[in-house]
Short mmCIF file of C-alpha atoms in Angstrom, two decimals:
data_model
loop_
_atom_site.label_atom_id
_atom_site.label_comp_id
_atom_site.label_asym_id
_atom_site.label_seq_id
_atom_site.Cartn_x
_atom_site.Cartn_y
_atom_site.Cartn_z
CA MET A 1 155.21 -59.66 132.76
CA LYS A 2 157.55 -62.38 133.91
CA ASN A 3 154.58 -64.62 134.84
CA PHE A 4 152.87 -64.14 131.48
CA GLN A 5 151.69 -67.33 129.84
CA PRO A 6 150.24 -67.19 126.34
CA PRO A 7 146.63 -68.38 126.13
CA ARG A 8 146.07 -71.98 125.22
CA PRO A 9 144.84 -72.49 121.68
CA ILE A 10 141.14 -73.10 121.21
CA THR A 11 140.68 -76.23 119.17
CA LEU A 12 137.81 -76.37 116.75
CA ALA A 13 135.52 -79.32 116.24
CA GLN A 14 136.68 -81.64 113.52
CA ASP A 15 134.67 -83.67 111.05
CA THR A 16 131.25 -82.39 112.08
CA ILE A 17 129.92 -82.92 108.56
CA SER A 18 130.30 -86.37 107.07
CA ARG A 19 131.56 -87.01 103.55
CA ARG A 20 128.11 -88.35 102.71
CA GLU A 21 126.46 -85.12 103.88
CA LEU A 22 128.96 -83.05 101.90
CA GLN A 23 128.28 -85.11 98.77
CA GLN A 24 124.52 -84.84 99.22
CA THR A 25 124.81 -81.07 99.61
CA ALA A 26 127.05 -80.80 96.56
CA ASP A 27 124.64 -82.93 94.52
CA TRP A 28 121.72 -80.80 95.67
CA MET A 29 123.53 -77.58 94.73
CA MET A 30 124.70 -78.96 91.37
CA ALA A 31 121.06 -79.79 90.59
CA GLY A 32 120.43 -76.05 90.48
CA ASN A 33 119.06 -75.51 93.97
CA ARG A 34 119.76 -72.28 95.82
CA LEU A 35 120.89 -71.91 99.41
CA THR A 36 118.92 -68.71 100.02
CA LYS A 37 115.40 -67.72 99.12
CA ALA A 38 114.68 -71.00 97.41
CA GLU A 39 111.24 -72.55 97.84
CA GLU A 40 112.28 -74.60 100.88
CA THR A 41 113.82 -71.57 102.56
CA VAL A 42 110.76 -69.42 102.02
CA ALA A 43 108.50 -72.23 103.27
CA PHE A 44 110.67 -72.66 106.36
CA GLU A 45 110.66 -68.92 107.06
CA ASP A 46 106.86 -68.78 106.74
CA GLU A 47 106.39 -71.79 109.02
CA PHE A 48 108.90 -70.44 111.56
CA ALA A 49 107.24 -67.01 111.56
CA ALA A 50 103.86 -68.63 112.21
CA TRP A 51 105.35 -70.73 115.00
CA MET A 52 106.84 -67.58 116.56
CA GLY A 53 103.48 -65.85 116.30
CA SER A 54 104.60 -63.23 113.81
#
């Protein structure tokens, strides 16, 4: 193991969500909206299922 070199770290993407997007999401959630099984989610799932031919 004298030639062993530890693996290089894998860097993650940084700042992929803007402050504005974070604030909009927070405002949307604070307004009482749900992330799962809300009206928009169900509508999306129905539309996606139809698109997939399910």
